Amino acid sequence: MTHTPRLGFPGAAVAFVIAISGCEGSPGACAGVGVESGVSVMFLREGYADLAGASYELCARDRCIKGKLAREDISRVSLPLPDDVDPDRGPVRFRVTPEGSTSPEIDTVSEVRLKRQSDGCGGGAYNRGLAFTKDDGLITRIPPSVSRAWHEHLKSLASPSESP
């Protein structure tokens, strides 16, 4: 039996049900539901000092997104891309600069080909998930340690422990 943790996102579940039911009755009704073009990086902070409040920048295909990291052991940073993005190999840059610093602690680039993800209804998008760890750098496969850390993070969000 496979256990799927409840993530506390009922809207996602509703969208999924709508997408599935839409595909059976009318293929056009669900095209594009649930898939988006983009690049995301799962950043496991093991081995780094506290990076809470650090700024990040994720760039690909002449687009960038910037933000601040929260206080957590693993983060997911996502860069939406246009639906007509070129999936061919291209650079993805990930940069993290500690709060109060002008020099990035992490500044790495990897050549990445986007993969097509189907929406199950004849549509889809090009995207790619990456991982960054201190030992491996920016890589195009998600190591089991990063997947485990992410699942634990999601479980903690779904059922936060009560503090005294």
PDB file of C-alpha atoms in Angstrom, residues 54-124:
ATOM      1  CA  ALA A  54      19.510  35.371   2.566  1.00  0.00           C
ATOM      2  CA  SER A  55      18.567  36.572  -0.893  1.00  0.00           C
ATOM      3  CA  TYR A  56      18.327  34.115  -3.759  1.00  0.00           C
ATOM      4  CA  GLU A  57      18.251  34.479  -7.498  1.00  0.00           C
ATOM      5  CA  LEU A  58      17.251  31.764  -9.958  1.00  0.00           C
ATOM      6  CA  CYS A  59      17.730  32.501 -13.659  1.00  0.00           C
ATOM      7  CA  ALA A  60      16.984  30.555 -16.854  1.00  0.00           C
ATOM      8  CA  ARG A  61      16.059  31.431 -20.430  1.00  0.00           C
ATOM      9  CA  ASP A  62      16.737  35.173 -19.947  1.00  0.00           C
ATOM     10  CA  ARG A  63      14.365  35.356 -16.958  1.00  0.00           C
ATOM     11  CA  CYS A  64      15.110  35.605 -13.248  1.00  0.00           C
ATOM     12  CA  ILE A  65      13.274  35.450  -9.954  1.00  0.00           C
ATOM     13  CA  LYS A  66      14.600  36.917  -6.717  1.00  0.00           C
ATOM     14  CA  GLY A  67      13.484  36.538  -3.147  1.00  0.00           C
ATOM     15  CA  LYS A  68      14.443  35.863   0.459  1.00  0.00           C
ATOM     16  CA  LEU A  69      14.940  32.450   2.048  1.00  0.00           C
ATOM     17  CA  ALA A  70      12.828  31.533   5.063  1.00  0.00           C
ATOM     18  CA  ARG A  71      14.166  29.813   8.173  1.00  0.00           C
ATOM     19  CA  GLU A  72      13.954  26.148   7.114  1.00  0.00           C
ATOM     20  CA  ASP A  73      16.320  23.281   6.333  1.00  0.00           C
ATOM     21  CA  ILE A  74      15.112  22.862   2.768  1.00  0.00           C
ATOM     22  CA  SER A  75      13.623  25.352   0.341  1.00  0.00           C
ATOM     23  CA  ARG A  76      12.060  25.126  -3.097  1.00  0.00           C
ATOM     24  CA  VAL A  77      12.659  28.067  -5.410  1.00  0.00           C
ATOM     25  CA  SER A  78      10.634  28.195  -8.638  1.00  0.00           C
ATOM     26  CA  LEU A  79      10.968  30.267 -11.785  1.00  0.00           C
ATOM     27  CA  PRO A  80       7.889  30.252 -14.049  1.00  0.00           C
ATOM     28  CA  LEU A  81       8.677  30.286 -17.774  1.00  0.00           C
ATOM     29  CA  PRO A  82       6.441  31.053 -20.775  1.00  0.00           C
ATOM     30  CA  ASP A  83       4.491  28.154 -22.286  1.00  0.00           C
ATOM     31  CA  ASP A  84       6.443  28.483 -25.544  1.00  0.00           C
ATOM     32  CA  VAL A  85       9.859  28.179 -23.826  1.00  0.00           C
ATOM     33  CA  ASP A  86      12.685  26.582 -25.819  1.00  0.00           C
ATOM     34  CA  PRO A  87      13.386  23.213 -24.146  1.00  0.00           C
ATOM     35  CA  ASP A  88      16.915  22.881 -25.584  1.00  0.00           C
ATOM     36  CA  ARG A  89      19.941  22.827 -23.297  1.00  0.00           C
ATOM     37  CA  GLY A  90      20.593  26.191 -21.661  1.00  0.00           C
ATOM     38  CA  PRO A  91      22.125  27.663 -18.517  1.00  0.00           C
ATOM     39  CA  VAL A  92      20.326  27.716 -15.173  1.00  0.00           C
ATOM     40  CA  ARG A  93      21.981  29.906 -12.550  1.00  0.00           C
ATOM     41  CA  PHE A  94      21.356  29.675  -8.816  1.00  0.00           C
ATOM     42  CA  ARG A  95      22.803  32.293  -6.475  1.00  0.00           C
ATOM     43  CA  VAL A  96      22.410  32.764  -2.700  1.00  0.00           C
ATOM     44  CA  THR A  97      23.795  35.796  -0.865  1.00  0.00           C
ATOM     45  CA  PRO A  98      23.706  35.863   2.960  1.00  0.00           C
ATOM     46  CA  GLU A  99      21.808  38.707   4.584  1.00  0.00           C
ATOM     47  CA  GLY A 100      24.049  41.743   5.008  1.00  0.00           C
ATOM     48  CA  SER A 101      26.662  40.475   2.524  1.00  0.00           C
ATOM     49  CA  THR A 102      27.503  41.686  -0.958  1.00  0.00           C
ATOM     50  CA  SER A 103      29.221  38.419  -1.970  1.00  0.00           C
ATOM     51  CA  PRO A 104      27.220  35.314  -2.851  1.00  0.00           C
ATOM     52  CA  GLU A 105      27.955  32.202  -0.818  1.00  0.00           C
ATOM     53  CA  ILE A 106      26.513  30.100  -3.636  1.00  0.00           C
ATOM     54  CA  ASP A 107      26.866  31.036  -7.292  1.00  0.00           C
ATOM     55  CA  THR A 108      26.536  28.111  -9.649  1.00  0.00           C
ATOM     56  CA  VAL A 109      25.444  27.414 -13.222  1.00  0.00           C
ATOM     57  CA  SER A 110      24.357  24.160 -14.828  1.00  0.00           C
ATOM     58  CA  GLU A 111      23.418  23.421 -18.437  1.00  0.00           C
ATOM     59  CA  VAL A 112      19.897  22.019 -18.412  1.00  0.00           C
ATOM     60  CA  ARG A 113      17.498  20.613 -20.996  1.00  0.00           C
ATOM     61  CA  LEU A 114      13.840  21.044 -20.074  1.00  0.00           C
ATOM     62  CA  LYS A 115      11.577  17.987 -20.098  1.00  0.00           C
ATOM     63  CA  ARG A 116       8.042  17.833 -21.417  1.00  0.00           C
ATOM     64  CA  GLN A 117       5.384  17.118 -18.821  1.00  0.00           C
ATOM     65  CA  SER A 118       2.004  16.057 -20.166  1.00  0.00           C
ATOM     66  CA  ASP A 119      -1.240  17.208 -18.611  1.00  0.00           C
ATOM     67  CA  GLY A 120      -2.836  13.928 -19.688  1.00  0.00           C
ATOM     68  CA  CYS A 121      -5.184  15.736 -22.086  1.00  0.00           C
ATOM     69  CA  GLY A 122      -2.981  16.462 -25.083  1.00  0.00           C
ATOM     70  CA  GLY A 123      -1.383  19.589 -23.594  1.00  0.00           C
ATOM     71  CA  GLY A 124       1.628  20.052 -21.404  1.00  0.00           C
TER      72      GLY A 124
END
